[in-house]
Amino acid sequence: MSRSADVLVVGGGIIGLVTAWRAAGRGLSTALVDPAPGGGAAQVAAGMLAAVTELHPGEEQLLALNTASARAYPAFVAELSEVTGADLGYRRCGTLAVALDADDRSQLRELHAVQTAAGLTPQWLNGRECRRLEPMLAPGVRGGLRVDDDHQIDPRRLAAALVTACASAGVVFHRQRAEHLVVRRERAAGALLADGTELAAGQVVLAAGSRSGRLAGVPDEVVPPVRPVKGQILRLRVPPGFGPFLSRTVRAVVRGGQVYLVPREDGELVLGATSEELGWDTTVTAGGVYELLRDAHELVPGITELPLVETRAGLRPGSPDNAPLLGPTALDGLLLATGHHRNGVLLTPVTGDVLAHALVHGALPDAARPFTPLRFARLPQEQPA
Ligand code: GLY
């Protein structure tokens, strides 16, 4: 049986959900297919909104999108909380990025220079000033960057709220896996589900995170070049009455690896994350946990007293240039919302708006044009002479 919608979203992580919510809000009849909507990488992510502290040289275009989304966050949270009655754990606490040795410090100084050149205004602090802000920091901290605009949200609450918001906006959920893209007359026309149902749709948005390149039936030249990038993460708990632990996100690069501690208002302390190119493996390894605890302990020695309540691994959808793939593809009727890599939670508000615009107008808004999937279009094969 074939049921018809204006838009079919394949993938019910936060990116697929926000796309469906915003599409429905524009008056488009919208369906979403996912065996477990609200799951995916958001169940593992720490929820840092790190437009400034995760900036890398050469990623200035991505910075513009990241900062636009960070600016959109307060209104987005207010709207989603209003619609769902949910507390999303959005905390405007800022971030402190610190250095533990001379190498880390020179790396952080370089990041500071890139940030300043991009017009950002983080503040350089010496070690004593860092510890005055966060007394649990190790005495050896050599300096740091105070970034008052990099906040946090609880991604699990965000995902649950988006499921509720989609349901109240009339999004129809199909709780199973999409097996195959349906293409008719060189146009994406829907999807075939695991139980044999065919869902017909005017437009299809592929938003399946790291699995976005795996949907059968997508023509080779439009398969998104996303790959899984494994992240292992830990959750600790600051018991009630323990006293103040951290008041903001604290992060550092230790021995070349990123380590961060994200303190929630409810006492959860998220400690992440590894970054591993190991295909589809989501095993939590002793080595991964050891390295995270070792590095975080160098940063904040007091963590060893806290209960460890969860270990988990997830898969970031990495793209060749670390930036997302948004909007129309070379196949009519097929759009992408994937490849958000380390920035999926941060980019959720702007992705919803960009995809809704593209679904309604057939093209990306100007600010999102650099993120067209067409930048990875394969050149036609040269014919031999
Ligand atoms: N943005 C944090 C991470 O991907 O680990």
Short mmCIF file of C-alpha atoms and ligand atoms in Angstrom, two decimals, residues 48 54 260 273 316 342, ligand 1:
data_model
loop_
_atom_site.label_atom_id
_atom_site.label_comp_id
_atom_site.label_asym_id
_atom_site.label_seq_id
_atom_site.Cartn_x
_atom_site.Cartn_y
_atom_site.Cartn_z
CA MET A 48 28.22 21.26 23.95
CA GLU A 54 35.71 23.69 18.36
CA TYR A 260 35.84 17.82 27.95
CA ALA A 273 35.06 11.95 24.02
CA ARG A 316 29.25 10.90 14.50
CA ARG A 342 30.98 17.10 15.81
N1 GLY B 1 31.34 17.99 19.75
C1 GLY B 1 31.90 17.07 20.63
C2 GLY B 1 32.21 15.78 20.04
O1 GLY B 1 31.88 15.50 18.91
O2 GLY B 1 32.83 14.98 20.73
#
